Short mmCIF file of C-alpha atoms in Angstrom, two decimals:
data_model
loop_
_atom_site.label_atom_id
_atom_site.label_comp_id
_atom_site.label_asym_id
_atom_site.label_seq_id
_atom_site.Cartn_x
_atom_site.Cartn_y
_atom_site.Cartn_z
CA UNK U 1 0.00 0.00 0.00
CA UNK U 2 1.31 3.46 -0.90
CA UNK U 3 2.19 5.80 1.93
CA UNK U 4 0.81 8.80 0.02
CA UNK U 5 -2.31 10.56 1.23
CA UNK U 6 -5.64 9.13 0.13
CA UNK U 7 -8.24 10.90 2.29
CA UNK U 8 -8.60 14.66 2.26
CA UNK U 9 -9.87 16.96 4.98
CA UNK U 10 -10.97 20.54 4.40
CA UNK U 11 -11.22 22.96 7.30
CA UNK U 12 -13.15 26.07 6.36
CA UNK U 13 -16.04 25.47 3.97
CA UNK U 14 -16.45 29.02 2.72
CA UNK U 15 -16.60 29.73 -1.00
CA UNK U 16 -13.08 28.46 -1.70
CA UNK U 17 -12.96 25.62 0.83
CA UNK U 18 -16.39 24.36 -0.11
CA UNK U 19 -15.34 24.43 -3.77
CA UNK U 20 -12.19 22.48 -2.97
CA UNK U 21 -14.16 19.83 -1.09
CA UNK U 22 -16.77 19.50 -3.84
CA UNK U 23 -14.07 19.27 -6.50
CA UNK U 24 -12.28 16.50 -4.62
CA UNK U 25 -15.53 14.58 -4.22
CA UNK U 26 -16.27 14.88 -7.94
CA UNK U 27 -12.88 13.32 -8.61
CA UNK U 28 -13.56 10.38 -6.32
CA UNK U 29 -11.42 11.48 -3.37
CA UNK U 30 -12.81 10.53 0.07
CA UNK U 31 -13.31 13.92 1.69
CA UNK U 32 -14.11 15.17 5.19
CA UNK U 33 -15.13 18.72 5.97
CA UNK U 34 -15.30 20.87 9.08
CA UNK U 35 -16.90 24.29 9.50
CA UNK U 36 -18.94 26.11 12.11
CA UNK U 37 -21.55 26.99 9.46
CA UNK U 38 -24.16 24.19 9.24
CA UNK U 39 -25.31 25.27 5.77
CA UNK U 40 -21.79 24.94 4.35
CA UNK U 41 -21.45 21.52 5.93
CA UNK U 42 -24.81 20.44 4.50
CA UNK U 43 -23.70 21.29 0.97
CA UNK U 44 -20.61 19.10 1.28
CA UNK U 45 -22.58 16.30 2.92
CA UNK U 46 -25.16 16.39 0.13
CA UNK U 47 -22.34 15.83 -2.38
CA UNK U 48 -21.17 12.71 -0.55
CA UNK U 49 -18.64 14.18 1.86
CA UNK U 50 -18.30 13.32 5.53
CA UNK U 51 -18.69 16.07 8.12
CA UNK U 52 -16.46 15.99 11.19
CA UNK U 53 -17.77 16.97 14.58
CA UNK U 54 -14.43 18.45 15.62
CA UNK U 55 -10.91 19.02 14.35
CA UNK U 56 -9.83 15.92 16.24
CA UNK U 57 -12.53 13.89 14.51
CA UNK U 58 -11.43 15.15 11.10
CA UNK U 59 -7.76 14.51 11.87
CA UNK U 60 -8.50 10.92 12.85
CA UNK U 61 -9.83 10.16 9.37
CA UNK U 62 -7.58 12.19 7.06
CA UNK U 63 -4.08 11.87 5.62
CA UNK U 64 -3.93 15.48 4.43
CA UNK U 65 -5.89 18.54 5.51
CA UNK U 66 -6.38 21.78 3.59
CA UNK U 67 -6.85 24.73 5.96
CA UNK U 68 -8.82 27.36 4.06
CA UNK U 69 -9.72 29.88 6.74
CA UNK U 70 -9.57 33.67 6.66
CA UNK U 71 -6.20 34.64 8.07
CA UNK U 72 -3.04 33.65 9.94
CA UNK U 73 -4.65 33.85 13.37
CA UNK U 74 -7.36 31.39 12.39
CA UNK U 75 -4.81 29.14 10.67
CA UNK U 76 -2.67 28.96 13.80
CA UNK U 77 -5.69 28.23 15.96
CA UNK U 78 -6.82 25.39 13.67
CA UNK U 79 -3.36 23.87 13.41
CA UNK U 80 -1.75 24.53 16.79
CA UNK U 81 -4.57 25.52 19.14
CA UNK U 82 -6.12 23.38 21.86
CA UNK U 83 -7.78 20.49 20.06
CA UNK U 84 -6.03 21.52 16.83
CA UNK U 85 -4.81 19.37 13.98
CA UNK U 86 -1.21 19.11 15.16
CA UNK U 87 -2.33 17.31 18.31
CA UNK U 88 -4.38 14.70 16.49
CA UNK U 89 -3.01 13.97 13.00
CA UNK U 90 -1.11 10.73 12.64
CA UNK U 91 2.63 11.01 11.89
CA UNK U 92 3.40 11.54 8.23
CA UNK U 93 0.20 13.47 7.58
CA UNK U 94 0.25 16.71 5.60
CA UNK U 95 -1.13 20.10 6.62
CA UNK U 96 -1.83 22.35 3.63
CA UNK U 97 -2.21 25.99 4.66
CA UNK U 98 -4.01 28.12 2.07
CA UNK U 99 -4.95 31.45 3.68
CA UNK U 100 -3.16 34.58 2.48
CA UNK U 101 -0.58 35.25 5.20
CA UNK U 102 2.72 36.99 5.90
CA UNK U 103 5.30 34.87 4.01
CA UNK U 104 7.52 34.69 7.11
CA UNK U 105 4.95 32.54 8.95
CA UNK U 106 4.78 29.29 6.92
CA UNK U 107 8.46 28.44 7.53
CA UNK U 108 7.78 28.72 11.27
CA UNK U 109 4.75 26.45 10.95
CA UNK U 110 6.77 24.00 8.87
CA UNK U 111 9.42 23.71 11.62
CA UNK U 112 6.84 23.27 14.39
CA UNK U 113 4.99 20.54 12.51
CA UNK U 114 8.22 18.75 11.62
CA UNK U 115 8.96 18.38 15.34
CA UNK U 116 5.78 16.30 15.56
CA UNK U 117 6.48 14.20 12.48
CA UNK U 118 4.06 16.15 10.30
CA UNK U 119 4.51 17.84 6.93
CA UNK U 120 3.50 21.31 5.80
CA UNK U 121 2.77 22.57 2.30
CA UNK U 122 2.45 26.35 2.03
CA UNK U 123 -0.26 26.46 -0.63
CA UNK U 124 -2.28 29.65 -1.12
CA UNK U 125 -4.95 29.48 -3.81
CA UNK U 126 -6.47 31.79 -6.38
CA UNK U 127 -9.28 31.68 -8.89
CA UNK U 128 -12.50 32.53 -7.08
CA UNK U 129 -15.47 30.48 -5.97
CA UNK U 130 -16.52 29.30 -9.44
CA UNK U 131 -13.10 27.95 -10.32
CA UNK U 132 -12.80 26.36 -6.89
CA UNK U 133 -16.07 24.48 -7.40
CA UNK U 134 -14.94 23.29 -10.83
CA UNK U 135 -11.53 22.13 -9.66
CA UNK U 136 -9.80 24.91 -11.60
CA UNK U 137 -8.09 26.81 -8.80
CA UNK U 138 -4.47 27.81 -9.08
CA UNK U 139 -2.36 26.52 -6.19
CA UNK U 140 0.93 28.27 -5.39
CA UNK U 141 2.72 25.58 -3.42
CA UNK U 142 6.04 25.32 -1.67
CA UNK U 143 7.32 22.76 0.80
CA UNK U 144 9.83 20.02 1.36
CA UNK U 145 10.04 17.17 -1.17
CA UNK U 146 8.85 14.71 1.48
CA UNK U 147 5.70 16.77 1.95
CA UNK U 148 4.86 16.66 -1.75
CA UNK U 149 5.61 12.94 -1.85
CA UNK U 150 3.29 12.35 1.11
CA UNK U 151 0.38 14.37 -0.26
CA UNK U 152 0.30 12.36 -3.47
CA UNK U 153 -2.27 13.62 -5.96
CA UNK U 154 -4.60 15.33 -3.52
CA UNK U 155 -3.54 18.83 -4.53
CA UNK U 156 -4.31 17.98 -8.14
CA UNK U 157 -7.79 16.87 -7.04
CA UNK U 158 -8.74 20.40 -5.97
CA UNK U 159 -6.90 22.46 -8.57
CA UNK U 160 -6.50 23.09 -12.25
CA UNK U 161 -2.89 24.16 -11.86
CA UNK U 162 -0.47 23.30 -9.06
CA UNK U 163 2.77 25.26 -9.15
CA UNK U 164 5.56 23.72 -7.09
CA UNK U 165 7.64 26.80 -6.39
CA UNK U 166 10.33 25.80 -3.89
CA UNK U 167 11.51 23.06 -1.56
CA UNK U 168 10.65 25.04 1.57
CA UNK U 169 7.59 26.83 2.88
CA UNK U 170 7.14 30.58 2.40
CA UNK U 171 7.61 30.97 -1.33
CA UNK U 172 4.02 30.00 -2.04
CA UNK U 173 2.85 32.80 0.25
CA UNK U 174 5.31 35.20 -1.37
CA UNK U 175 3.85 34.54 -4.81
CA UNK U 176 0.29 34.85 -3.44
CA UNK U 177 1.27 38.17 -1.89
CA UNK U 178 2.34 39.44 -5.32
CA UNK U 179 -0.92 38.15 -6.79
CA UNK U 180 -2.92 40.01 -4.14
CA UNK U 181 -0.97 43.18 -4.81
CA UNK U 182 -2.08 43.02 -8.44
CA UNK U 183 -5.62 41.88 -7.68
CA UNK U 184 -6.18 44.65 -5.17
CA UNK U 185 -4.83 47.34 -7.47
CA UNK U 186 -6.77 46.01 -10.46
CA UNK U 187 -10.11 45.98 -8.59
CA UNK U 188 -9.56 49.52 -7.34
CA UNK U 189 -8.58 50.64 -10.84
CA UNK U 190 -11.64 48.96 -12.34
CA UNK U 191 -13.92 50.79 -9.91
CA UNK U 192 -12.19 54.10 -10.53
CA UNK U 193 -12.41 53.65 -14.31
CA UNK U 194 -16.11 52.74 -14.20
CA UNK U 195 -16.82 55.74 -11.98
CA UNK U 196 -15.01 58.00 -14.44
CA UNK U 197 -16.97 56.62 -17.38
CA UNK U 198 -20.31 56.96 -15.60
CA UNK U 199 -19.43 60.49 -14.49
CA UNK U 200 -18.65 61.39 -18.11
CA UNK U 201 -21.97 60.02 -19.34
CA UNK U 202 -21.11 56.57 -20.71
CA UNK U 203 -23.67 53.81 -20.28
CA UNK U 204 -22.20 51.36 -17.75
CA UNK U 205 -23.15 48.21 -19.67
CA UNK U 206 -21.73 49.50 -22.94
CA UNK U 207 -18.59 50.67 -21.17
CA UNK U 208 -18.12 47.17 -19.78
CA UNK U 209 -18.70 45.55 -23.17
CA UNK U 210 -16.16 47.75 -24.93
CA UNK U 211 -13.45 47.54 -22.28
CA UNK U 212 -13.67 43.75 -21.99
CA UNK U 213 -12.94 43.61 -25.72
CA UNK U 214 -10.14 46.17 -25.61
CA UNK U 215 -6.56 46.48 -24.37
CA UNK U 216 -7.57 48.06 -21.07
CA UNK U 217 -9.29 44.92 -19.86
CA UNK U 218 -8.09 42.86 -16.89
CA UNK U 219 -9.36 39.65 -15.32
CA UNK U 220 -10.55 41.63 -12.33
CA UNK U 221 -12.35 44.19 -14.51
CA UNK U 222 -14.22 41.46 -16.39
CA UNK U 223 -14.97 39.55 -13.18
CA UNK U 224 -15.96 42.35 -10.79
CA UNK U 225 -17.70 44.95 -12.94
CA UNK U 226 -20.70 42.62 -13.54
CA UNK U 227 -21.36 42.92 -9.79
CA UNK U 228 -21.60 46.69 -10.26
CA UNK U 229 -23.83 46.36 -13.33
CA UNK U 230 -26.15 44.04 -11.39
CA UNK U 231 -26.13 46.33 -8.35
CA UNK U 232 -25.31 43.21 -6.33
CA UNK U 233 -22.60 43.64 -3.71
CA UNK U 234 -23.11 40.27 -2.03
CA UNK U 235 -19.56 39.52 -0.81
CA UNK U 236 -17.82 36.85 -2.83
CA UNK U 237 -14.63 38.55 -1.66
CA UNK U 238 -15.16 41.43 0.73
CA UNK U 239 -13.59 44.87 0.93
CA UNK U 240 -12.23 43.89 4.35
CA UNK U 241 -10.31 40.99 2.80
CA UNK U 242 -8.28 43.40 0.69
CA UNK U 243 -7.66 45.64 3.66
CA UNK U 244 -6.01 42.59 5.22
CA UNK U 245 -4.24 41.35 2.11
CA UNK U 246 -2.84 44.68 0.96
CA UNK U 247 -1.82 45.28 4.57
CA UNK U 248 0.29 42.11 4.33
CA UNK U 249 1.74 43.36 1.04
CA UNK U 250 2.65 46.76 2.48
CA UNK U 251 4.10 45.32 5.69
CA UNK U 252 6.38 43.03 3.67
CA UNK U 253 7.39 45.89 1.41
CA UNK U 254 8.42 48.02 4.38
CA UNK U 255 10.69 45.24 5.62
CA UNK U 256 12.25 45.03 2.14
CA UNK U 257 12.51 48.81 1.61
CA UNK U 258 10.41 48.28 -1.52
CA UNK U 259 8.25 51.28 -2.51
CA UNK U 260 4.67 50.34 -3.48
CA UNK U 261 2.81 53.59 -4.18
CA UNK U 262 0.06 51.90 -6.22
CA UNK U 263 -0.64 49.30 -3.53
CA UNK U 264 -0.65 52.03 -0.87
CA UNK U 265 -3.16 54.11 -2.83
CA UNK U 266 -5.41 51.08 -3.39
CA UNK U 267 -5.20 50.21 0.31
CA UNK U 268 -6.42 53.70 1.19
CA UNK U 269 -9.40 53.25 -1.15
CA UNK U 270 -10.40 50.01 0.58
CA UNK U 271 -9.98 51.66 3.97
CA UNK U 272 -12.13 54.57 2.84
CA UNK U 273 -14.78 52.21 1.51
CA UNK U 274 -14.87 50.34 4.82
CA UNK U 275 -14.98 53.64 6.69
CA UNK U 276 -18.04 54.58 4.64
CA UNK U 277 -19.77 51.46 5.92
CA UNK U 278 -19.17 49.02 3.06
CA UNK U 279 -16.35 46.87 4.48
CA UNK U 280 -18.43 43.68 4.58
CA UNK U 281 -19.67 44.10 1.00
CA UNK U 282 -18.11 42.74 -2.17
CA UNK U 283 -14.77 44.36 -3.00
CA UNK U 284 -16.36 45.97 -6.07
CA UNK U 285 -18.12 48.24 -3.56
CA UNK U 286 -15.05 50.49 -3.83
CA UNK U 287 -17.09 52.19 -6.56
CA UNK U 288 -19.55 53.26 -3.84
CA UNK U 289 -16.81 55.43 -2.36
CA UNK U 290 -16.40 57.12 -5.75
CA UNK U 291 -20.17 57.51 -5.96
CA UNK U 292 -20.16 59.27 -2.61
CA UNK U 293 -17.37 61.58 -3.75
CA UNK U 294 -18.77 62.42 -7.18
CA UNK U 295 -22.53 61.99 -6.88
CA UNK U 296 -22.80 59.48 -9.73
CA UNK U 297 -25.76 57.11 -9.80
CA UNK U 298 -24.80 53.44 -9.80
CA UNK U 299 -26.91 50.70 -11.40
CA UNK U 300 -29.69 49.53 -9.11
CA UNK U 301 -30.01 45.92 -8.06
CA UNK U 302 -32.00 44.11 -10.71
CA UNK U 303 -34.21 42.22 -8.26
CA UNK U 304 -34.90 45.26 -6.08
CA UNK U 305 -38.56 45.92 -5.44
#
């Protein structure tokens, strides 16, 4: 019998974690989930997954566990807290941390887990909820060769692309940090550009159609502007997430003496949007800050009474 992982656990069944679990199940991987949200658990259970009653319960059944929670604090609590994974996983198991975190943290987690005979793969993800559900996420992974050998094909079961970036933890989070720099700036730029066009009298839907077929387009413009056109700011990724993520980017840049004026300006826009009361809304709500500043009228929600 191979010593590679065969049963996957997913802690955190939000949009990305739920998608990862559903993707693994579609590909025939025995999958356990854990989340405090009963509705998220029910979705995974309905697809054939098993739902753990605790982290210890999940650890007892799984060879590898993806931790897809919000931030570093939650990751550390899940992995190292009382009743956490590190206390209950069998030796040789793999912890896959996927939250966007300070790149200096995964190497510390890797060393702590190694002391207990456990592996770590630093594996942030990108692609959004739809790609997660379809098994098309991009995984930016780094870790020791033994960790990749132990995890077997489980990363491939939840992703369209798995990039193995280095033989030690931290590089995956570095690459994700760069991705979040660009994503945060691109969303802010998309909102600013749409606000400019609306202010100047362009029809928002026509503006979107033209830009998505022109050189000024970006993935974030084509993905986020439809939320604005629909007047639907239900948070698929919230403004507050980019306050956190661009904060990580700027903190790292300060340590490296690397100037990031565009990231700093975007961060201020997210802070301003949150300050205006929209922090829990979709990150495309940055355009609401521009609306408040300029008086433009944004598209109304289509299903509004």
